[in-house]
Amino acid sequence: GAGVSQSPSNKVTEKGKDVELRCDPISGHTALYWYRQRLGQGLEFLIYFQGNSAPDKSGLPSDRFSAERTGESVSTLTIQRTQQEDSAVYLCASSPGWGEGGGNEQFFGPGTRLTVL
Amino acid sequence: AQSVTQLGSHVSVSEGALVLLRCNYSSSVPPYLFWYVQYPNQGLQLLLKYTSAATLVKGINGFEAEFKKSETSFHLTKPSAHMRDAAEYFCAVSSRMDSSYKLIFGSGTRLLVRP
C-alpha cells in the first residue's frame, strides 16, 4: 500500500521568502507529526495533529512556523520569512492514533530537504 | 522531561562482527522505546520497539534490543554485521503521560561496516 509521501523532495529558496511543505499521510491514520532533522543531528519534534486539530505545537521554533491539516488527511507546514537556520530536512510521520497509543509505530515519509540561501 | 543519549556518533565494525549501538534514556514514567534505521537517501524505518511486554525485543534484519530498567538502557545488537547494515540508527522514546506520543530522538549513530 501507499506510504507517507511528501512534496517537494527538495526546495531551494532565498532568505526571506515563504515556503510550503506538503505531507500526505497513510490513509486512515488520524495522528500526524512533523519533525525537523538538521545536518548531523537527530530529529526534533515540531507539531502533532490528531485529526484536524493540533493539540501539541510545542516544538514549533518560532511564530514564523505554522501548520494545518484538512480532511484528516493532507497537512502543510508553512515557514514564513525563511532564515538560513531553517535549512534542514523536514519529515512527516503518521500513525493510526488508536490501539497501542504510544506504542504505535510512526511511519515516516522521505522528507523535504529545504535549503535557504 | 524525557531525553535520549546515544553514545558514539560513529561506530565501525568488520563484516561478520558483533554490532552494539548504545542508547540510554531518561524518563520519569515507564517509556516506550524505539530503534529506527535511516538508509542513505531514504526515510526512517522502524527496526523494533519496546512497549512493556518482553524486555528482549526482536526486530527486523536480525537486530534485537534489551530493555534494562536498572540501567535505563535500550542497546541495539546484531550478532553478525552485513554490509547492507551500513546506515544511521536512531533511538527514540515516547511517554505514556504525553497524549501526543511524540518521539524524542537521540542524535543518531552512523554504523560503518568494513569488508
PDB file of C-alpha atoms in Angstrom:
ATOM      1  CA  GLY A   1       0.000   0.000   0.000  1.00  0.00           C
ATOM      2  CA  ALA A   2       0.949   3.654  -0.288  1.00  0.00           C
ATOM      3  CA  GLY A   3       3.164   5.038   2.404  1.00  0.00           C
ATOM      4  CA  VAL A   4       3.614   8.598   3.605  1.00  0.00           C
ATOM      5  CA  SER A   5       4.511  10.941   0.777  1.00  0.00           C
ATOM      6  CA  GLN A   6       5.974  14.426   0.923  1.00  0.00           C
ATOM      7  CA  SER A   7       6.461  17.145  -1.635  1.00  0.00           C
ATOM      8  CA  PRO A   8       8.586  18.682  -2.867  1.00  0.00           C
ATOM      9  CA  SER A   9      11.530  16.386  -2.238  1.00  0.00           C
ATOM     10  CA  ASN A  10      13.896  19.322  -2.477  1.00  0.00           C
ATOM     11  CA  LYS A  11      13.281  23.039  -2.091  1.00  0.00           C
ATOM     12  CA  VAL A  12      15.804  25.824  -2.516  1.00  0.00           C
ATOM     13  CA  THR A  13      14.653  29.278  -1.550  1.00  0.00           C
ATOM     14  CA  GLU A  14      16.061  32.668  -0.811  1.00  0.00           C
ATOM     15  CA  LYS A  15      16.223  34.126   2.655  1.00  0.00           C
ATOM     16  CA  GLY A  16      13.037  35.996   3.465  1.00  0.00           C
ATOM     17  CA  LYS A  17      10.761  34.004   1.164  1.00  0.00           C
ATOM     18  CA  ASP A  18       7.863  31.863   2.379  1.00  0.00           C
ATOM     19  CA  VAL A  19       7.738  28.114   1.709  1.00  0.00           C
ATOM     20  CA  GLU A  20       5.052  25.451   1.972  1.00  0.00           C
ATOM     21  CA  LEU A  21       5.823  21.794   2.524  1.00  0.00           C
ATOM     22  CA  ARG A  22       3.214  19.123   1.967  1.00  0.00           C
ATOM     23  CA  CYS A  23       2.568  15.777   3.620  1.00  0.00           C
ATOM     24  CA  ASP A  24       0.162  13.050   2.530  1.00  0.00           C
ATOM     25  CA  PRO A  25      -0.208  10.541   5.368  1.00  0.00           C
ATOM     26  CA  ILE A  26      -1.238   6.928   5.142  1.00  0.00           C
ATOM     27  CA  SER A  27      -4.978   6.739   4.530  1.00  0.00           C
ATOM     28  CA  GLY A  28      -6.920   6.324   7.768  1.00  0.00           C
ATOM     29  CA  HIS A  29      -4.112   7.451  10.048  1.00  0.00           C
ATOM     30  CA  THR A  30      -5.502  10.044  12.410  1.00  0.00           C
ATOM     31  CA  ALA A  31      -2.209  11.063  14.010  1.00  0.00           C
ATOM     32  CA  LEU A  32       0.264  13.141  12.030  1.00  0.00           C
ATOM     33  CA  TYR A  33       3.619  14.550  13.117  1.00  0.00           C
ATOM     34  CA  TRP A  34       6.171  16.965  11.688  1.00  0.00           C
ATOM     35  CA  TYR A  35       9.836  16.661  12.643  1.00  0.00           C
ATOM     36  CA  ARG A  36      12.952  18.540  11.578  1.00  0.00           C
ATOM     37  CA  GLN A  37      16.379  16.993  11.027  1.00  0.00           C
ATOM     38  CA  ARG A  38      19.293  19.370  10.868  1.00  0.00           C
ATOM     39  CA  LEU A  39      22.524  18.179   9.312  1.00  0.00           C
ATOM     40  CA  GLY A  40      24.274  15.665  11.540  1.00  0.00           C
ATOM     41  CA  GLN A  41      21.612  15.798  14.214  1.00  0.00           C
ATOM     42  CA  GLY A  42      18.667  13.761  15.380  1.00  0.00           C
ATOM     43  CA  LEU A  43      15.091  14.576  14.654  1.00  0.00           C
ATOM     44  CA  GLU A  44      13.331  17.298  16.623  1.00  0.00           C
ATOM     45  CA  PHE A  45       9.574  17.328  17.071  1.00  0.00           C
ATOM     46  CA  LEU A  46       7.674  20.276  15.639  1.00  0.00           C
ATOM     47  CA  ILE A  47       3.914  19.653  15.807  1.00  0.00           C
ATOM     48  CA  TYR A  48       1.323  16.914  16.306  1.00  0.00           C
ATOM     49  CA  PHE A  49      -2.129  16.619  14.740  1.00  0.00           C
ATOM     50  CA  GLN A  50      -4.941  14.388  15.908  1.00  0.00           C
ATOM     51  CA  GLY A  51      -7.494  14.611  13.143  1.00  0.00           C
ATOM     52  CA  ASN A  52      -7.517  18.238  12.032  1.00  0.00           C
ATOM     53  CA  SER A  53      -6.620  19.624  15.457  1.00  0.00           C
ATOM     54  CA  ALA A  54      -3.114  20.381  16.681  1.00  0.00           C
ATOM     55  CA  PRO A  55      -3.103  19.794  20.447  1.00  0.00           C
ATOM     56  CA  ASP A  56       0.688  19.885  20.643  1.00  0.00           C
ATOM     57  CA  LYS A  57       2.573  22.667  18.881  1.00  0.00           C
ATOM     58  CA  SER A  58       5.309  22.831  21.477  1.00  0.00           C
ATOM     59  CA  GLY A  59       8.131  22.137  19.036  1.00  0.00           C
ATOM     60  CA  LEU A  60       7.489  24.977  16.605  1.00  0.00           C
ATOM     61  CA  PRO A  61      10.647  27.113  16.919  1.00  0.00           C
ATOM     62  CA  SER A  62       9.085  30.484  16.226  1.00  0.00           C
ATOM     63  CA  ASP A  63       5.890  32.164  15.064  1.00  0.00           C
ATOM     64  CA  ARG A  64       7.257  32.017  11.530  1.00  0.00           C
ATOM     65  CA  PHE A  65       6.324  28.338  11.547  1.00  0.00           C
ATOM     66  CA  SER A  66       2.728  27.180  11.193  1.00  0.00           C
ATOM     67  CA  ALA A  67       0.929  24.068  10.022  1.00  0.00           C
ATOM     68  CA  GLU A  68      -2.541  22.958   9.184  1.00  0.00           C
ATOM     69  CA  ARG A  69      -4.312  19.745   8.344  1.00  0.00           C
ATOM     70  CA  THR A  70      -7.524  19.367   6.399  1.00  0.00           C
ATOM     71  CA  GLY A  71      -9.923  16.481   5.857  1.00  0.00           C
ATOM     72  CA  GLU A  72      -7.991  14.454   8.404  1.00  0.00           C
ATOM     73  CA  SER A  73      -5.557  13.920   5.573  1.00  0.00           C
ATOM     74  CA  VAL A  74      -3.111  16.285   3.911  1.00  0.00           C
ATOM     75  CA  SER A  75      -1.000  18.592   6.045  1.00  0.00           C
ATOM     76  CA  THR A  76       1.051  21.620   5.064  1.00  0.00           C
ATOM     77  CA  LEU A  77       3.899  23.133   7.035  1.00  0.00           C
ATOM     78  CA  THR A  78       4.483  26.791   6.233  1.00  0.00           C
ATOM     79  CA  ILE A  79       7.632  28.702   7.050  1.00  0.00           C
ATOM     80  CA  GLN A  80       7.388  32.447   6.592  1.00  0.00           C
ATOM     81  CA  ARG A  81      10.333  34.761   6.026  1.00  0.00           C
ATOM     82  CA  THR A  82      12.764  31.866   5.861  1.00  0.00           C
ATOM     83  CA  GLN A  83      16.156  32.143   7.525  1.00  0.00           C
ATOM     84  CA  GLN A  84      19.340  30.211   6.834  1.00  0.00           C
ATOM     85  CA  GLU A  85      18.962  28.333  10.116  1.00  0.00           C
ATOM     86  CA  ASP A  86      15.714  26.869   8.759  1.00  0.00           C
ATOM     87  CA  SER A  87      17.764  24.759   6.344  1.00  0.00           C
ATOM     88  CA  ALA A  88      17.058  21.131   7.264  1.00  0.00           C
ATOM     89  CA  VAL A  89      15.176  18.035   6.207  1.00  0.00           C
ATOM     90  CA  TYR A  90      11.542  18.236   7.252  1.00  0.00           C
ATOM     91  CA  LEU A  91       9.978  14.850   7.908  1.00  0.00           C
ATOM     92  CA  CYS A  92       6.352  13.947   8.256  1.00  0.00           C
ATOM     93  CA  ALA A  93       5.084  10.830  10.010  1.00  0.00           C
ATOM     94  CA  SER A  94       1.666   9.310  10.501  1.00  0.00           C
ATOM     95  CA  SER A  95       0.301   6.802  12.956  1.00  0.00           C
ATOM     96  CA  PRO A  96      -3.024   5.013  13.406  1.00  0.00           C
ATOM     97  CA  GLY A  97      -3.887   7.016  16.529  1.00  0.00           C
ATOM     98  CA  TRP A  98      -5.502   4.045  18.270  1.00  0.00           C
ATOM     99  CA  GLY A  99      -4.508   0.605  19.512  1.00  0.00           C
ATOM    100  CA  GLU A 100      -1.182   0.755  21.291  1.00  0.00           C
ATOM    101  CA  GLY A 101      -1.188   4.510  21.693  1.00  0.00           C
ATOM    102  CA  GLY A 102       2.388   5.476  22.371  1.00  0.00           C
ATOM    103  CA  GLY A 103       3.495   2.056  21.264  1.00  0.00           C
ATOM    104  CA  ASN A 104       2.176   2.660  17.780  1.00  0.00           C
ATOM    105  CA  GLU A 105       4.741   2.807  15.028  1.00  0.00           C
ATOM    106  CA  GLN A 106       5.114   6.160  13.333  1.00  0.00           C
ATOM    107  CA  PHE A 107       5.528   5.745   9.581  1.00  0.00           C
ATOM    108  CA  PHE A 108       7.851   8.325   8.087  1.00  0.00           C
ATOM    109  CA  GLY A 109       7.857   9.975   4.710  1.00  0.00           C
ATOM    110  CA  PRO A 110      11.056  10.531   2.696  1.00  0.00           C
ATOM    111  CA  GLY A 111      11.292  14.157   3.787  1.00  0.00           C
ATOM    112  CA  THR A 112      11.678  17.529   2.124  1.00  0.00           C
ATOM    113  CA  ARG A 113      15.198  18.934   2.030  1.00  0.00           C
ATOM    114  CA  LEU A 114      14.957  22.700   2.474  1.00  0.00           C
ATOM    115  CA  THR A 115      17.911  24.903   1.628  1.00  0.00           C
ATOM    116  CA  VAL A 116      17.719  28.600   2.407  1.00  0.00           C
ATOM    117  CA  LEU A 117      20.325  30.651   0.578  1.00  0.00           C
TER     118      LEU A 117
ATOM    119  CA  ALA B   1      11.485  15.773  30.632  1.00  0.00           C
ATOM    120  CA  GLN B   2      12.463  12.854  28.523  1.00  0.00           C
ATOM    121  CA  SER B   3      15.765  12.538  26.737  1.00  0.00           C
ATOM    122  CA  VAL B   4      17.810  10.014  24.815  1.00  0.00           C
ATOM    123  CA  THR B   5      21.583   9.697  24.664  1.00  0.00           C
ATOM    124  CA  GLN B   6      23.325   7.668  22.004  1.00  0.00           C
ATOM    125  CA  LEU B   7      26.966   7.068  22.813  1.00  0.00           C
ATOM    126  CA  GLY B   8      29.153   7.243  19.739  1.00  0.00           C
ATOM    127  CA  SER B   9      28.198   9.243  16.692  1.00  0.00           C
ATOM    128  CA  HIS B  10      30.088   6.715  14.555  1.00  0.00           C
ATOM    129  CA  VAL B  11      30.623   3.001  15.094  1.00  0.00           C
ATOM    130  CA  SER B  12      32.795   0.936  12.753  1.00  0.00           C
ATOM    131  CA  VAL B  13      32.748  -2.861  12.672  1.00  0.00           C
ATOM    132  CA  SER B  14      34.040  -5.549  10.359  1.00  0.00           C
ATOM    133  CA  GLU B  15      31.621  -7.610   8.334  1.00  0.00           C
ATOM    134  CA  GLY B  16      30.596 -10.593  10.461  1.00  0.00           C
ATOM    135  CA  ALA B  17      31.411  -8.878  13.753  1.00  0.00           C
ATOM    136  CA  LEU B  18      29.030  -8.083  16.570  1.00  0.00           C
ATOM    137  CA  VAL B  19      27.122  -4.817  16.296  1.00  0.00           C
ATOM    138  CA  LEU B  20      26.429  -2.911  19.520  1.00  0.00           C
ATOM    139  CA  LEU B  21      24.808   0.513  19.400  1.00  0.00           C
ATOM    140  CA  ARG B  22      24.217   2.155  22.756  1.00  0.00           C
ATOM    141  CA  CYS B  23      21.126   4.046  23.888  1.00  0.00           C
ATOM    142  CA  ASN B  24      20.346   5.421  27.317  1.00  0.00           C
ATOM    143  CA  TYR B  25      17.107   7.188  28.125  1.00  0.00           C
ATOM    144  CA  SER B  26      15.719   9.423  30.799  1.00  0.00           C
ATOM    145  CA  SER B  27      12.042   9.153  31.672  1.00  0.00           C
ATOM    146  CA  SER B  28      10.030   9.650  34.837  1.00  0.00           C
ATOM    147  CA  VAL B  29       7.497   7.007  33.819  1.00  0.00           C
ATOM    148  CA  PRO B  30       7.891   3.653  32.056  1.00  0.00           C
ATOM    149  CA  PRO B  31       8.735   4.593  28.493  1.00  0.00           C
ATOM    150  CA  TYR B  32       8.007   3.358  25.046  1.00  0.00           C
ATOM    151  CA  LEU B  33      11.323   2.845  23.258  1.00  0.00           C
ATOM    152  CA  PHE B  34      12.101   2.563  19.572  1.00  0.00           C
ATOM    153  CA  TRP B  35      15.009   1.993  17.242  1.00  0.00           C
ATOM    154  CA  TYR B  36      14.714   3.413  13.721  1.00  0.00           C
ATOM    155  CA  VAL B  37      17.152   2.985  10.825  1.00  0.00           C
ATOM    156  CA  GLN B  38      17.779   5.514   8.071  1.00  0.00           C
ATOM    157  CA  TYR B  39      19.452   4.237   4.925  1.00  0.00           C
ATOM    158  CA  PRO B  40      21.104   6.791   2.638  1.00  0.00           C
ATOM    159  CA  ASN B  41      18.546   8.953   0.842  1.00  0.00           C
ATOM    160  CA  GLN B  42      15.653   7.076   2.397  1.00  0.00           C
ATOM    161  CA  GLY B  43      13.124   7.726   5.130  1.00  0.00           C
ATOM    162  CA  LEU B  44      13.212   6.249   8.612  1.00  0.00           C
ATOM    163  CA  GLN B  45      12.181   2.639   9.061  1.00  0.00           C
ATOM    164  CA  LEU B  46      11.213   1.028  12.345  1.00  0.00           C
ATOM    165  CA  LEU B  47      13.606  -1.724  13.451  1.00  0.00           C
ATOM    166  CA  LEU B  48      11.945  -2.648  16.730  1.00  0.00           C
ATOM    167  CA  LYS B  49      10.056  -1.262  19.703  1.00  0.00           C
ATOM    168  CA  TYR B  50       9.563  -1.873  23.417  1.00  0.00           C
ATOM    169  CA  THR B  51       6.077  -1.324  24.809  1.00  0.00           C
ATOM    170  CA  SER B  52       6.285  -3.068  28.236  1.00  0.00           C
ATOM    171  CA  ALA B  53       5.908  -6.667  27.188  1.00  0.00           C
ATOM    172  CA  ALA B  54       9.064  -8.790  26.899  1.00  0.00           C
ATOM    173  CA  THR B  55      12.241  -6.929  27.804  1.00  0.00           C
ATOM    174  CA  LEU B  56      14.180  -8.598  24.987  1.00  0.00           C
ATOM    175  CA  VAL B  57      12.739  -7.334  21.744  1.00  0.00           C
ATOM    176  CA  LYS B  58      13.484  -8.858  18.352  1.00  0.00           C
ATOM    177  CA  GLY B  59      13.219  -6.745  15.241  1.00  0.00           C
ATOM    178  CA  ILE B  60      13.792  -6.930  11.547  1.00  0.00           C
ATOM    179  CA  ASN B  61      17.043  -7.827   9.809  1.00  0.00           C
ATOM    180  CA  GLY B  62      18.350  -9.829  12.781  1.00  0.00           C
ATOM    181  CA  PHE B  63      18.502  -6.906  15.217  1.00  0.00           C
ATOM    182  CA  GLU B  64      17.401  -7.094  18.828  1.00  0.00           C
ATOM    183  CA  ALA B  65      17.421  -4.827  21.864  1.00  0.00           C
ATOM    184  CA  GLU B  66      17.081  -5.384  25.581  1.00  0.00           C
ATOM    185  CA  PHE B  67      15.236  -3.006  27.893  1.00  0.00           C
ATOM    186  CA  LYS B  68      17.140  -2.706  31.177  1.00  0.00           C
ATOM    187  CA  LYS B  69      15.262  -0.514  33.620  1.00  0.00           C
ATOM    188  CA  SER B  70      18.021  -0.551  36.230  1.00  0.00           C
ATOM    189  CA  GLU B  71      20.498   0.797  33.687  1.00  0.00           C
ATOM    190  CA  THR B  72      17.958   2.972  31.812  1.00  0.00           C
ATOM    191  CA  SER B  73      19.327   1.433  28.626  1.00  0.00           C
ATOM    192  CA  PHE B  74      17.981   0.020  25.387  1.00  0.00           C
ATOM    193  CA  HIS B  75      21.072  -1.037  23.463  1.00  0.00           C
ATOM    194  CA  LEU B  76      20.738  -2.428  19.943  1.00  0.00           C
ATOM    195  CA  THR B  77      22.665  -5.547  18.946  1.00  0.00           C
ATOM    196  CA  LYS B  78      23.162  -7.851  15.995  1.00  0.00           C
ATOM    197  CA  PRO B  79      25.387 -10.920  16.203  1.00  0.00           C
ATOM    198  CA  SER B  80      26.911 -10.591  12.735  1.00  0.00           C
ATOM    199  CA  ALA B  81      27.121  -7.398  10.693  1.00  0.00           C
ATOM    200  CA  HIS B  82      26.389  -7.317   6.978  1.00  0.00           C
ATOM    201  CA  MET B  83      27.483  -4.655   4.523  1.00  0.00           C
ATOM    202  CA  ARG B  84      23.831  -3.768   3.992  1.00  0.00           C
ATOM    203  CA  ASP B  85      23.559  -2.759   7.672  1.00  0.00           C
ATOM    204  CA  ALA B  86      25.576   0.391   6.989  1.00  0.00           C
ATOM    205  CA  ALA B  87      23.161   3.190   7.840  1.00  0.00           C
ATOM    206  CA  GLU B  88      22.272   5.694  10.551  1.00  0.00           C
ATOM    207  CA  TYR B  89      20.461   4.379  13.588  1.00  0.00           C
ATOM    208  CA  PHE B  90      18.251   6.433  15.865  1.00  0.00           C
ATOM    209  CA  CYS B  91      16.980   5.562  19.324  1.00  0.00           C
ATOM    210  CA  ALA B  92      13.759   7.284  20.389  1.00  0.00           C
ATOM    211  CA  VAL B  93      11.475   7.463  23.412  1.00  0.00           C
ATOM    212  CA  SER B  94       7.863   8.462  23.887  1.00  0.00           C
ATOM    213  CA  SER B  95       5.947   8.926  27.104  1.00  0.00           C
ATOM    214  CA  ARG B  96       2.771   7.301  28.371  1.00  0.00           C
ATOM    215  CA  MET B  97       1.995  10.631  30.050  1.00  0.00           C
ATOM    216  CA  ASP B  98       2.120  12.619  26.807  1.00  0.00           C
ATOM    217  CA  SER B  99      -1.084  12.242  24.844  1.00  0.00           C
ATOM    218  CA  SER B 100       0.679  13.242  21.635  1.00  0.00           C
ATOM    219  CA  TYR B 101       3.082  10.302  21.920  1.00  0.00           C
ATOM    220  CA  LYS B 102       5.659  12.396  20.119  1.00  0.00           C
ATOM    221  CA  LEU B 103       9.074  10.805  19.695  1.00  0.00           C
ATOM    222  CA  ILE B 104      12.161  12.239  21.346  1.00  0.00           C
ATOM    223  CA  PHE B 105      15.179  11.144  19.331  1.00  0.00           C
ATOM    224  CA  GLY B 106      18.820  10.664  20.114  1.00  0.00           C
ATOM    225  CA  SER B 107      21.377  12.293  17.863  1.00  0.00           C
ATOM    226  CA  GLY B 108      21.971   9.098  15.928  1.00  0.00           C
ATOM    227  CA  THR B 109      24.819   6.640  15.386  1.00  0.00           C
ATOM    228  CA  ARG B 110      26.258   6.039  11.954  1.00  0.00           C
ATOM    229  CA  LEU B 111      27.241   2.403  11.508  1.00  0.00           C
ATOM    230  CA  LEU B 112      30.104   1.700   9.123  1.00  0.00           C
ATOM    231  CA  VAL B 113      30.724  -1.898   8.068  1.00  0.00           C
ATOM    232  CA  ARG B 114      34.205  -2.756   6.799  1.00  0.00           C
ATOM    233  CA  PRO B 115      34.611  -5.617   4.330  1.00  0.00           C
TER     234      PRO B 115
END
